[in-house]
XYZ file of C-alpha atoms in Angstrom:
720
model
C 0.000 0.000 0.000
C 2.743 2.466 0.937
C 4.575 1.981 -2.339
C 1.369 2.888 -4.183
C 0.975 5.950 -1.946
C 4.203 7.724 -2.897
C 3.301 8.937 -6.431
C -0.058 10.210 -5.180
C 1.620 11.823 -2.176
C 3.892 13.767 -4.502
C 0.961 14.858 -6.696
C -1.117 15.799 -3.648
C 1.783 17.814 -2.229
C 2.567 19.662 -5.457
C -0.995 20.317 -6.586
C -2.063 21.070 -3.019
C 0.791 23.528 -2.576
C 0.028 25.184 -5.906
C -3.667 25.586 -5.079
C -2.874 26.485 -1.464
C -0.487 29.241 -2.502
C -3.170 30.721 -4.727
C -5.728 30.659 -1.923
C -3.208 32.083 0.552
C -2.380 34.947 -1.792
C -6.064 35.645 -2.421
C -6.770 35.734 1.305
C -3.703 37.826 2.102
C -4.510 40.352 -0.604
C -8.079 40.759 0.650
C -6.872 41.166 4.232
C -4.316 43.792 3.240
C -6.961 45.597 1.177
C -9.203 45.669 4.283
C -11.812 43.546 2.501
C -12.227 40.655 4.920
C -15.940 40.660 4.231
C -15.139 39.277 0.790
C -13.346 36.183 2.153
C -16.489 33.985 2.005
C -16.495 34.549 -1.754
C -12.992 33.045 -1.970
C -13.986 30.023 0.096
C -17.126 29.564 -2.020
C -14.984 29.358 -5.153
C -12.651 26.898 -3.434
C -15.596 24.756 -2.328
C -16.980 24.729 -5.872
C -13.594 23.585 -7.238
C -13.371 20.748 -4.696
C -16.932 19.633 -5.502
C -16.109 19.637 -9.221
C -12.965 17.538 -8.707
C -14.784 14.977 -6.551
C -17.649 14.741 -9.030
C -15.165 14.262 -11.855
C -13.550 11.411 -9.907
C -16.953 9.791 -9.390
C -17.718 9.964 -13.107
C -14.387 8.323 -13.929
C -14.908 5.545 -11.397
C -18.517 4.598 -12.036
C -18.617 5.221 -15.778
C -15.599 2.953 -16.235
C -17.227 0.286 -14.038
C -20.096 -0.058 -16.524
C -17.832 -0.815 -19.470
C -16.722 -4.154 -20.821
C -13.295 -5.410 -19.784
C -11.743 -4.441 -23.121
C -13.390 -1.017 -23.087
C -12.183 -0.410 -19.526
C -8.624 -1.132 -20.634
C -8.926 1.287 -23.560
C -10.642 3.963 -21.417
C -8.092 3.657 -18.625
C -5.184 3.707 -21.055
C -6.485 6.839 -22.766
C -6.918 8.674 -19.463
C -3.469 7.557 -18.319
C -1.952 9.172 -21.397
C -4.043 12.316 -20.782
C -2.889 12.365 -17.150
C 0.739 12.171 -18.280
C 0.136 15.142 -20.586
C -1.391 17.151 -17.725
C 1.371 16.280 -15.289
C 4.056 17.099 -17.855
C 2.472 20.472 -18.610
C 2.108 21.175 -14.879
C 5.764 20.362 -14.210
C 6.996 22.771 -16.895
C 4.484 25.480 -15.959
C 5.479 25.416 -12.295
C 9.179 25.462 -13.168
C 8.569 28.515 -15.300
C 6.083 30.304 -13.026
C 7.457 29.703 -9.520
C 9.224 33.080 -9.474
C 6.178 35.126 -10.473
C 3.239 33.113 -9.154
C 2.341 35.504 -6.342
C 2.424 38.587 -8.546
C 0.242 37.027 -11.250
C -2.414 35.967 -8.784
C -2.439 39.355 -7.039
C -2.984 41.111 -10.342
C -5.948 38.843 -11.004
C -7.484 39.339 -7.578
C -7.061 43.121 -7.822
C -9.075 43.062 -11.030
C -11.656 40.776 -9.435
C -12.072 43.132 -6.482
C -13.030 45.903 -8.863
C -15.521 43.770 -10.809
C -17.718 42.484 -7.989
C -18.424 39.412 -5.862
C -19.115 37.027 -8.720
C -15.722 37.569 -10.307
C -13.943 36.868 -7.027
C -15.750 33.525 -6.755
C -14.883 32.703 -10.365
C -11.234 33.695 -9.880
C -10.734 31.395 -6.896
C -12.757 28.616 -8.567
C -10.683 28.666 -11.758
C -7.424 28.954 -9.847
C -8.108 25.892 -7.692
C -10.323 23.920 -10.105
C -7.556 23.080 -12.554
C -5.408 21.567 -9.827
C -8.404 19.624 -8.515
C -9.227 18.099 -11.907
C -5.588 17.173 -12.532
C -5.365 15.565 -9.098
C -8.585 13.573 -9.607
C -7.411 12.290 -12.983
C -3.962 11.311 -11.730
C -5.397 9.619 -8.633
C -7.790 7.602 -10.784
C -5.013 6.405 -13.084
C -2.617 5.533 -10.236
C -5.355 3.681 -8.333
C -6.159 1.717 -11.473
C -2.486 0.870 -11.981
C -2.142 -0.200 -8.342
C -5.304 -2.292 -8.388
C -6.459 -0.681 -5.137
C -7.440 2.796 -3.996
C -6.455 2.951 -0.321
C -2.742 3.537 -0.957
C -3.137 6.290 -3.573
C -5.899 8.002 -1.590
C -3.869 7.896 1.616
C -0.790 9.252 -0.127
C -2.734 12.072 -1.771
C -4.433 12.922 1.526
C -1.120 13.169 3.370
C 0.319 15.317 0.576
C -2.635 17.701 0.577
C -2.601 18.035 4.379
C 1.137 18.733 4.330
C 0.652 21.280 1.537
C -2.074 22.992 3.576
C 0.280 23.167 6.570
C 3.051 24.664 4.467
C 0.702 27.271 3.010
C -0.547 28.197 6.471
C 3.059 28.643 7.571
C 3.737 30.857 4.586
C 0.647 32.929 5.285
C 1.530 33.417 8.945
C 5.144 34.270 8.027
C 6.554 31.445 10.131
C 7.935 29.534 7.117
C 9.851 30.298 3.944
C 10.244 28.007 0.926
C 12.366 28.519 -2.151
C 9.711 27.548 -4.689
C 12.161 27.430 -7.578
C 14.239 24.706 -5.937
C 11.166 22.889 -4.600
C 9.388 22.633 -7.941
C 12.623 21.731 -9.740
C 13.345 18.783 -7.433
C 9.791 17.426 -7.342
C 9.395 18.055 -11.071
C 12.319 15.755 -11.885
C 10.828 12.974 -9.721
C 7.373 13.441 -11.270
C 8.798 13.110 -14.778
C 10.167 9.667 -13.850
C 6.804 8.675 -12.342
C 4.897 10.018 -15.357
C 7.081 7.897 -17.661
C 5.869 4.798 -15.788
C 2.229 5.937 -15.979
C 2.650 6.436 -19.731
C 4.001 2.902 -20.105
C 1.119 1.517 -18.029
C -1.408 3.480 -20.087
C -0.017 2.208 -23.370
C -0.170 -1.348 -22.014
C -3.856 -0.781 -21.228
C -4.424 0.441 -24.779
C -2.720 -2.706 -26.058
C -4.899 -4.886 -23.835
C -7.949 -2.971 -25.055
C -7.068 -3.682 -28.689
C -6.433 -0.010 -29.541
C -2.695 -0.510 -30.074
C -0.912 -3.591 -31.454
C 1.957 -5.570 -29.958
C 0.535 -6.652 -26.615
C 2.516 -9.890 -26.800
C 5.702 -8.462 -28.295
C 7.769 -8.428 -25.122
C 11.015 -6.498 -24.912
C 11.575 -7.456 -21.258
C 10.368 -10.581 -19.489
C 11.974 -11.125 -16.101
C 9.026 -13.009 -14.652
C 11.092 -16.191 -14.379
C 13.899 -14.554 -12.394
C 12.045 -11.849 -10.424
C 9.290 -12.561 -7.934
C 6.461 -10.080 -8.702
C 5.210 -10.447 -5.111
C 8.564 -9.591 -3.502
C 8.764 -6.329 -1.567
C 11.246 -4.782 -3.983
C 9.082 -5.695 -7.003
C 6.023 -4.243 -5.298
C 7.931 -1.059 -4.461
C 9.201 -0.529 -8.003
C 5.814 -1.313 -9.535
C 3.947 0.907 -7.094
C 6.210 3.942 -7.392
C 7.443 3.760 -10.979
C 4.888 1.445 -12.699
C 7.707 -0.743 -13.999
C 6.802 -4.419 -14.227
C 8.915 -7.556 -14.774
C 7.261 -7.984 -18.180
C 7.057 -5.037 -20.589
C 6.290 -4.828 -24.293
C 8.468 -3.096 -26.862
C 5.985 -0.223 -27.075
C 6.106 0.306 -23.308
C 9.897 0.296 -23.197
C 10.285 2.621 -26.192
C 7.682 5.038 -24.809
C 9.215 4.970 -21.320
C 12.776 5.569 -22.496
C 11.730 8.095 -25.149
C 9.546 10.124 -22.796
C 12.175 10.114 -20.075
C 14.988 11.105 -22.448
C 13.094 13.901 -24.206
C 11.139 15.409 -21.311
C 13.941 15.193 -18.757
C 16.394 16.762 -21.229
C 14.024 19.667 -21.917
C 13.329 20.074 -18.204
C 16.999 20.135 -17.195
C 17.833 22.479 -20.071
C 15.060 24.830 -18.957
C 16.330 24.773 -15.379
C 19.839 25.684 -16.546
C 18.522 28.462 -18.777
C 16.515 29.912 -15.902
C 19.581 29.778 -13.643
C 21.797 31.495 -16.224
C 19.313 34.215 -17.160
C 20.003 36.545 -14.165
C 23.704 36.593 -15.040
C 22.883 38.003 -18.479
C 20.795 40.898 -17.178
C 22.136 44.392 -17.712
C 21.299 45.437 -14.172
C 24.100 44.138 -11.932
C 22.020 44.485 -8.801
C 19.302 42.248 -10.152
C 21.671 39.738 -11.664
C 23.445 39.274 -8.363
C 20.270 38.760 -6.373
C 19.589 35.100 -5.518
C 16.161 33.479 -5.742
C 14.263 34.288 -2.594
C 11.912 32.127 -0.655
C 8.280 32.953 -1.299
C 6.504 35.135 1.234
C 2.756 35.437 1.499
C 1.625 38.608 3.194
C -0.401 37.873 6.298
C -2.679 39.951 8.436
C -0.028 40.250 11.123
C 2.019 42.807 9.118
C -0.320 44.902 7.003
C 2.309 47.565 6.395
C 5.001 45.538 4.614
C 4.581 44.709 0.929
C 4.259 41.101 -0.173
C 7.217 39.778 -2.125
C 7.471 37.141 -4.788
C 10.264 34.589 -4.915
C 13.099 35.988 -6.995
C 11.575 39.498 -7.198
C 12.391 42.613 -5.181
C 9.451 44.673 -6.397
C 6.193 45.196 -4.486
C 3.240 43.374 -5.975
C 0.200 45.123 -7.323
C -2.649 45.017 -4.881
C -0.400 44.818 -1.806
C -0.915 48.457 -0.829
C -3.506 49.887 1.493
C -6.168 50.258 -1.195
C -9.623 49.434 0.096
C -12.135 47.222 -1.590
C -15.108 48.855 -3.210
C -18.253 48.883 -1.179
C -20.446 45.850 -1.685
C -23.312 46.302 -4.051
C -26.764 46.577 -2.507
C -29.187 43.844 -3.433
C -32.352 45.802 -4.195
C -35.344 45.436 -6.413
C -35.511 49.141 -7.176
C -35.581 52.585 -5.574
C -37.186 52.456 -2.205
C -37.622 48.675 -2.242
C -36.640 46.741 0.892
C -33.296 44.919 0.788
C -33.567 41.188 0.023
C -30.839 39.003 1.410
C -29.950 35.522 0.211
C -29.387 32.921 2.922
C -25.647 32.638 3.585
C -25.743 28.920 2.845
C -27.461 29.172 -0.546
C -24.441 29.699 -2.792
C -22.148 27.114 -1.075
C -24.907 24.496 -1.263
C -25.512 25.305 -4.918
C -21.855 25.030 -5.947
C -21.645 21.600 -4.323
C -25.020 20.356 -5.542
C -24.670 21.318 -9.201
C -21.485 19.258 -9.935
C -22.872 16.345 -7.909
C -26.168 16.350 -9.827
C -24.398 16.592 -13.183
C -22.028 13.744 -12.209
C -24.971 11.613 -11.100
C -26.709 12.211 -14.419
C -23.590 11.240 -16.371
C -23.170 8.055 -14.329
C -26.854 7.179 -14.737
C -26.795 7.750 -18.487
C -23.633 5.636 -18.802
C -25.605 2.636 -17.590
C -23.621 2.025 -14.411
C -26.009 0.885 -11.702
C -23.946 -0.924 -9.099
C -26.694 -0.601 -6.526
C -29.015 -2.700 -8.723
C -26.612 -5.617 -8.977
C -28.181 -8.902 -7.987
C -26.859 -10.535 -4.837
C -26.614 -14.269 -5.445
C -25.892 -16.684 -2.595
C -23.794 -19.837 -3.011
C -23.049 -22.688 -0.626
C -22.271 -26.396 -0.562
C -25.953 -27.321 -0.792
C -27.550 -24.419 -2.602
C -26.325 -22.451 -5.591
C -27.853 -19.322 -7.060
C -30.271 -18.330 -4.309
C -31.693 -14.904 -5.153
C -31.022 -15.265 -8.880
C -33.684 -13.872 -11.195
C -33.720 -13.288 -14.929
C -31.451 -10.279 -15.632
C -31.875 -7.787 -18.448
C -29.753 -8.220 -21.580
C -26.438 -6.383 -21.558
C -23.424 -6.230 -19.321
C -24.434 -7.188 -15.771
C -22.757 -7.295 -12.381
C -23.696 -10.073 -9.959
C -22.622 -9.906 -6.318
C -21.713 -13.468 -5.420
C -21.880 -14.142 -1.660
C -20.594 -17.421 -0.227
C -22.882 -18.371 2.666
C -21.319 -21.821 3.130
C -18.323 -23.148 5.029
C -16.102 -24.027 2.051
C -14.439 -22.061 -0.716
C -16.216 -22.504 -4.019
C -15.746 -22.080 -7.750
C -18.711 -20.210 -9.228
C -19.767 -20.257 -12.894
C -22.541 -18.574 -14.857
C -23.382 -21.176 -17.508
C -25.670 -22.141 -20.338
C -27.302 -25.254 -18.788
C -27.799 -26.853 -22.216
C -24.163 -26.742 -23.362
C -22.340 -26.031 -20.065
C -20.701 -23.051 -21.814
C -19.301 -20.538 -19.309
C -20.238 -16.837 -19.488
C -18.393 -15.763 -16.349
C -16.597 -17.281 -13.381
C -15.054 -16.672 -9.983
C -12.304 -18.910 -8.690
C -11.897 -19.556 -4.985
C -14.791 -17.583 -3.471
C -13.960 -17.848 0.231
C -16.638 -18.491 2.898
C -18.375 -15.351 4.108
C -16.991 -13.179 1.294
C -18.661 -11.299 -1.557
C -17.129 -10.676 -4.969
C -18.481 -9.217 -8.188
C -18.904 -11.369 -11.256
C -19.321 -9.339 -14.442
C -20.780 -10.993 -17.538
C -22.567 -10.006 -20.739
C -26.075 -11.433 -20.963
C -28.101 -11.920 -24.159
C -31.207 -13.871 -25.025
C -31.033 -17.486 -23.828
C -30.964 -19.717 -20.746
C -28.703 -19.112 -17.755
C -27.926 -20.965 -14.536
C -25.329 -20.954 -11.766
C -22.994 -23.856 -11.113
C -21.090 -23.934 -7.812
C -18.257 -26.372 -7.120
C -17.223 -26.311 -3.436
C -13.749 -27.477 -2.497
C -13.846 -31.251 -2.041
C -17.563 -31.338 -2.821
C -19.899 -32.054 -5.707
C -21.097 -29.493 -8.217
C -24.478 -27.886 -7.496
C -26.479 -26.261 -10.312
C -29.277 -23.730 -9.856
C -32.578 -23.656 -11.660
C -32.316 -22.093 -15.101
C -33.845 -18.736 -15.993
C -34.764 -17.478 -19.432
C -33.622 -14.083 -20.711
C -35.570 -12.479 -23.534
C -33.985 -10.055 -25.926
C -31.304 -9.766 -28.542
C -27.594 -9.103 -28.413
C -24.693 -11.496 -28.337
C -22.998 -13.083 -25.337
C -19.763 -14.964 -25.842
C -19.386 -18.160 -23.858
C -16.585 -20.699 -23.566
C -17.358 -24.424 -23.619
C -15.432 -25.771 -20.604
C -12.633 -28.284 -20.889
C -12.162 -31.161 -18.464
C -9.077 -33.224 -17.696
C -10.653 -36.047 -19.656
C -10.879 -33.798 -22.734
C -7.128 -33.182 -22.557
C -6.188 -36.797 -21.852
C -5.891 -37.827 -25.517
C -3.848 -34.744 -26.580
C -1.562 -35.269 -23.580
C -0.963 -38.910 -24.483
C -0.142 -37.978 -28.077
C 2.253 -35.256 -27.005
C 4.032 -37.527 -24.523
C 4.660 -39.979 -27.333
C 6.145 -37.150 -29.407
C 8.433 -36.132 -26.524
C 9.552 -39.717 -25.872
C 10.518 -40.118 -29.525
C 12.331 -36.788 -29.440
C 14.292 -37.762 -26.325
C 15.373 -41.017 -27.936
C 16.716 -39.018 -30.879
C 18.326 -36.487 -28.524
C 20.239 -39.158 -26.615
C 21.703 -40.530 -29.848
C 22.603 -37.052 -31.111
C 24.301 -35.875 -27.908
C 26.230 -39.147 -27.816
C 27.442 -38.463 -31.367
C 28.406 -34.906 -30.359
C 30.426 -36.228 -27.415
C 32.145 -38.769 -29.671
C 33.038 -36.050 -32.192
C 34.765 -34.014 -29.504
C 36.453 -37.039 -27.947
C 37.858 -37.844 -31.398
C 39.084 -34.280 -31.916
C 36.743 -33.566 -34.884
C 35.495 -30.120 -33.873
C 34.081 -29.286 -37.346
C 31.786 -32.294 -37.163
C 30.998 -31.381 -33.560
C 29.752 -27.929 -34.608
C 27.381 -29.474 -37.148
C 26.169 -32.151 -34.726
C 25.789 -29.607 -31.922
C 23.216 -27.642 -33.933
C 21.345 -30.804 -34.932
C 21.061 -31.958 -31.321
C 20.168 -28.501 -30.009
C 17.346 -28.114 -32.528
C 15.940 -31.464 -31.429
C 15.909 -30.335 -27.821
C 14.367 -26.952 -28.733
C 11.493 -28.685 -30.524
C 10.380 -30.261 -27.218
C 9.529 -26.864 -25.666
C 6.092 -27.745 -24.337
C 7.621 -30.353 -22.020
C 10.211 -28.054 -20.396
C 8.081 -27.648 -17.288
C 8.279 -31.368 -16.610
C 12.037 -31.613 -17.141
C 12.668 -29.905 -13.772
C 16.424 -29.664 -13.003
C 17.373 -31.454 -16.234
C 16.447 -28.389 -18.304
C 18.919 -26.210 -16.395
C 21.628 -28.828 -16.802
C 20.967 -29.385 -20.497
C 20.054 -25.890 -21.725
C 21.092 -23.549 -18.911
C 22.359 -20.009 -19.498
C 24.881 -17.838 -17.709
C 22.258 -15.588 -16.082
C 22.769 -15.559 -12.320
C 26.108 -17.385 -12.412
C 28.829 -15.432 -10.543
C 31.623 -16.330 -12.968
C 29.565 -16.302 -16.169
C 30.897 -18.595 -18.891
C 33.711 -19.716 -16.577
C 31.362 -20.785 -13.792
C 31.322 -24.472 -12.889
C 27.528 -24.374 -12.949
C 27.516 -23.427 -16.633
C 26.777 -26.744 -18.370
C 24.863 -28.192 -21.277
C 24.397 -27.087 -24.860
C 25.402 -23.460 -24.361
C 28.563 -24.422 -22.482
C 29.628 -26.655 -25.365
C 28.570 -23.952 -27.855
C 30.762 -21.389 -26.136
C 33.782 -23.667 -26.319
C 33.235 -24.734 -29.931
C 32.987 -21.163 -31.201
C 35.591 -19.581 -28.897
C 38.589 -21.684 -29.800
C 38.629 -24.130 -26.893
C 40.374 -27.442 -27.543
C 38.794 -30.873 -27.724
C 40.395 -31.650 -24.377
C 38.687 -28.636 -22.790
C 35.302 -29.670 -24.187
C 35.408 -33.428 -23.634
C 34.043 -33.313 -20.090
C 31.194 -30.804 -20.775
C 30.133 -32.777 -23.880
C 30.172 -36.093 -21.999
C 28.144 -34.572 -19.180
C 25.596 -33.251 -21.702
C 25.173 -36.748 -23.133
C 24.752 -38.189 -19.621
C 22.133 -35.595 -18.692
C 20.182 -36.251 -21.898
C 20.140 -39.973 -21.082
C 19.069 -39.200 -17.517
C 16.197 -37.060 -18.785
C 15.022 -39.821 -21.116
C 14.920 -42.244 -18.208
C 13.173 -39.832 -15.827
C 10.579 -38.347 -18.181
C 7.967 -41.159 -17.994
C 7.797 -40.687 -14.217
C 7.544 -36.884 -14.314
C 4.239 -35.176 -13.550
C 2.893 -33.639 -16.761
C -0.291 -31.751 -15.861
C -2.865 -31.703 -18.696
C -3.501 -28.004 -18.090
C 0.110 -27.230 -19.017
C -0.461 -28.044 -22.682
C -2.606 -24.968 -23.507
C -0.227 -22.722 -21.572
C 2.808 -23.895 -23.527
C 1.310 -22.860 -26.886
C 2.032 -19.275 -25.914
C 5.087 -19.663 -23.696
C 7.385 -21.381 -26.223
C 7.301 -18.425 -28.604
C 7.379 -15.881 -25.782
C 10.776 -17.318 -24.864
C 11.741 -17.295 -28.532
C 10.955 -13.605 -28.818
C 12.865 -12.855 -25.632
C 15.990 -14.980 -26.099
C 16.421 -16.213 -29.675
C 15.118 -13.256 -31.694
C 17.131 -10.826 -29.575
C 20.289 -12.933 -29.774
C 20.606 -12.906 -25.965
C 21.098 -16.687 -25.777
C 23.814 -16.795 -28.448
C 27.193 -18.067 -27.228
C 28.993 -17.644 -30.536
C 27.331 -20.011 -32.993
C 25.027 -17.392 -34.541
C 22.296 -20.030 -34.858
C 19.525 -18.394 -32.870
C 17.222 -18.362 -35.898
C 17.759 -22.109 -36.289
C 16.639 -22.536 -32.682
C 13.659 -20.242 -33.326
C 12.748 -22.459 -36.271
C 12.835 -25.521 -33.988
C 10.678 -23.696 -31.412
C 8.156 -22.931 -34.139
C 8.125 -26.606 -35.154
C 7.483 -27.568 -31.521
C 4.607 -25.087 -31.310
C 3.134 -26.461 -34.520
C 3.298 -29.996 -33.105
C 1.570 -28.924 -29.895
C -1.189 -27.117 -31.757
C -1.690 -30.256 -33.821
C -2.757 -32.313 -30.801
C -4.952 -29.469 -29.499
C -6.526 -28.607 -32.850
C -9.807 -30.576 -32.406
C -10.530 -28.888 -29.057
C -9.706 -25.428 -30.423
C -11.724 -25.842 -33.617
C -14.873 -26.767 -31.678
C -14.575 -23.661 -29.472
C -13.393 -20.979 -31.879
C -13.579 -22.054 -35.519
C -11.948 -18.873 -36.786
C -8.957 -18.960 -34.442
C -7.162 -22.001 -35.881
C -6.954 -20.644 -39.465
C -5.618 -17.327 -38.159
C -2.924 -19.109 -36.159
C -2.016 -21.294 -39.130
C -1.624 -18.210 -41.302
C 0.573 -16.548 -38.664
C 2.791 -19.633 -38.399
C 3.210 -19.764 -42.169
C 4.301 -16.107 -42.246
C 6.881 -16.629 -39.505
C 8.106 -19.812 -41.201
C 8.688 -17.995 -44.510
C 10.700 -15.275 -42.768
C 12.842 -17.883 -40.995
C 13.327 -19.843 -44.213
C 14.656 -16.672 -45.849
C 17.473 -16.650 -43.275
C 18.408 -20.304 -43.957
C 21.022 -20.868 -46.661
C 22.055 -24.468 -47.297
C 23.601 -25.566 -43.964
C 23.996 -22.071 -42.477
C 21.713 -19.569 -40.781
C 21.980 -15.787 -40.801
C 22.913 -14.571 -37.288
C 20.268 -12.354 -35.706
C 22.717 -9.450 -35.488
C 23.316 -9.580 -39.239
C 19.661 -9.344 -40.222
C 18.737 -6.084 -41.878
C 16.632 -3.687 -39.839
C 13.588 -4.213 -42.059
C 13.903 -8.029 -42.015
C 14.318 -8.081 -38.255
C 11.306 -5.803 -37.781
C 9.170 -8.059 -40.026
C 10.214 -11.167 -38.114
C 9.554 -9.595 -34.714
C 6.223 -8.211 -35.922
C 5.073 -11.516 -37.362
C 6.068 -13.360 -34.186
C 4.287 -10.757 -32.078
C 1.109 -11.146 -34.143
C 1.313 -14.924 -33.757
C 1.615 -14.493 -30.006
C -1.443 -12.225 -29.968
C -3.504 -14.847 -31.776
C -2.202 -17.596 -29.485
C -3.114 -15.590 -26.360
C -6.771 -16.828 -26.175
C -5.754 -20.521 -26.299
C -5.058 -20.957 -22.534
C -8.424 -19.402 -21.660
C -10.335 -21.432 -24.242
C -8.776 -24.693 -23.048
C -8.573 -23.965 -19.321
C -9.681 -26.890 -17.198
C -12.853 -25.841 -15.401
C -14.604 -27.715 -12.638
C -17.936 -26.808 -14.189
C -17.281 -29.220 -17.076
């Protein structure tokens, strides 16, 4: 929670200080002008700005809640990008305006004093309203990124309270702050935070289908970094950096940081050098002064602005014009408005408008059905909902955790689900409902499935459902794939034995050819890596995490032999690593039939094999000198094709259009890889032209996007 609070704390402090300074200057100017009777007008404007900001936050929250999952991603991503634009503009504006903020506001309030009560309300409202809207937008985006609101709200609250205390100290002349230095330091930190928010927003737009490349990962450290660790949580909460980031996120993050930070630092230097170029030596030698807000305790001394020695307009003893009489005409009795009328109106109007927007958006969380589930009864309180996107509040009244599914009772197709609904808890299940039959199926832990009575929904529309998969459905594909792996391991043992013999006989040229043959065989077994356990690290381990890198004793397997073969090591140096590789391959062949191969792993591997390919092979990161990463990528693609072959019947019956799309993607990637294969050699990744490399990465990324639904379509569900 605290890591999520820091960015919001910084925004609350900066925006609160900016708005607080404006209010302090307004109040001080009125006090010095002997117009204290006009202070309620200032506070009315401030109250209206706060009401507007809170109403804006409510619209963001509840309007987004009524959207589909994809639309929420797109909406949140768009607002994240808008928030970054606002924060960036605010950072540069405050850097530029810190020296003259007080004077600008005093000029405005002097004009407002001369134009009447309404203008004073409007002046304070506009001055504070912008900061309030920016704060609401940034809080909404950071809360969405964090997945919870308590941390961001707490951080913002602390920042605003601290800003209010600082402004009070400035007003009472018990505190001085050099605003130029303050806004420079916090501005630099906010630029780094905004870069993370931009990356998060672009990821949302990718998830929402607005931008491409959601599976084209530039960074994937999920295997080596624990996302739940305290340091991961801290980095994600403060900077919105995650262990897995797409190319678009990384490019946007680095580009934004490089461009905006450079412009910011250059502007700071220019502002610091400007006084030295002034013709007036006295002014050029004067350092930036802390801001002072004139308070009522010293009405005689002029208010000063940071970095300025001149009195500010409006700071003199001028009196406010007399208030205008509220009359109906000559001789008519004076009619007074109740003092509470305007404050109530400025709060009520934004709230009413926000409520109307939320109502028109279709978000009605209060009308969500509460449906009870237990070991003996499922779906109590369920009645036929209206067509459209609906929210059901699922409450577990039993003593056991339960899986909950909204199903079509005729086909068992699943429209929505909740996994692990704990006893005594309530969670929302959101699903799109169209015309048809619906029922609830509850599967308590260790118990039998219970299905509610079906209800009929009348109306049109379309609701997408997934026909559930059981372990029995995956039994035949798993058996077929195990046979494929067993055959591959038999071939691998023979090939690694030949490689070891080549090296033992001193024929390193033959060893290089046989190394690639054996490594491609192993790469084609990618879907089984999860069952290989420690054998995979021994056979195909990399140098990541090894203290001595390529010289570490723990560096074994194919890549150890590769390094030696292509870095001039002798046959004597490589004999032991090659023999150990052959032994480990034989050990894996013997152990594999006894390894636990979960049926649910098969659908997951369709995506994971090529994710690793994009991360390691197509970047060249795994290359130890052979330059054969594209050959390995080709073997990974062959392994993916084999896996999809055993899953094809299940996929075709659940999404007929998906399989042809995937086949087309695979063919495109295969043609690009074939273009890099010349006789017995492969073009190294680093020698691919920029255009060819971009086409290969793009085609692989598109294939990954189309493979992404496979794990969800073929997920084993207890409702089956």
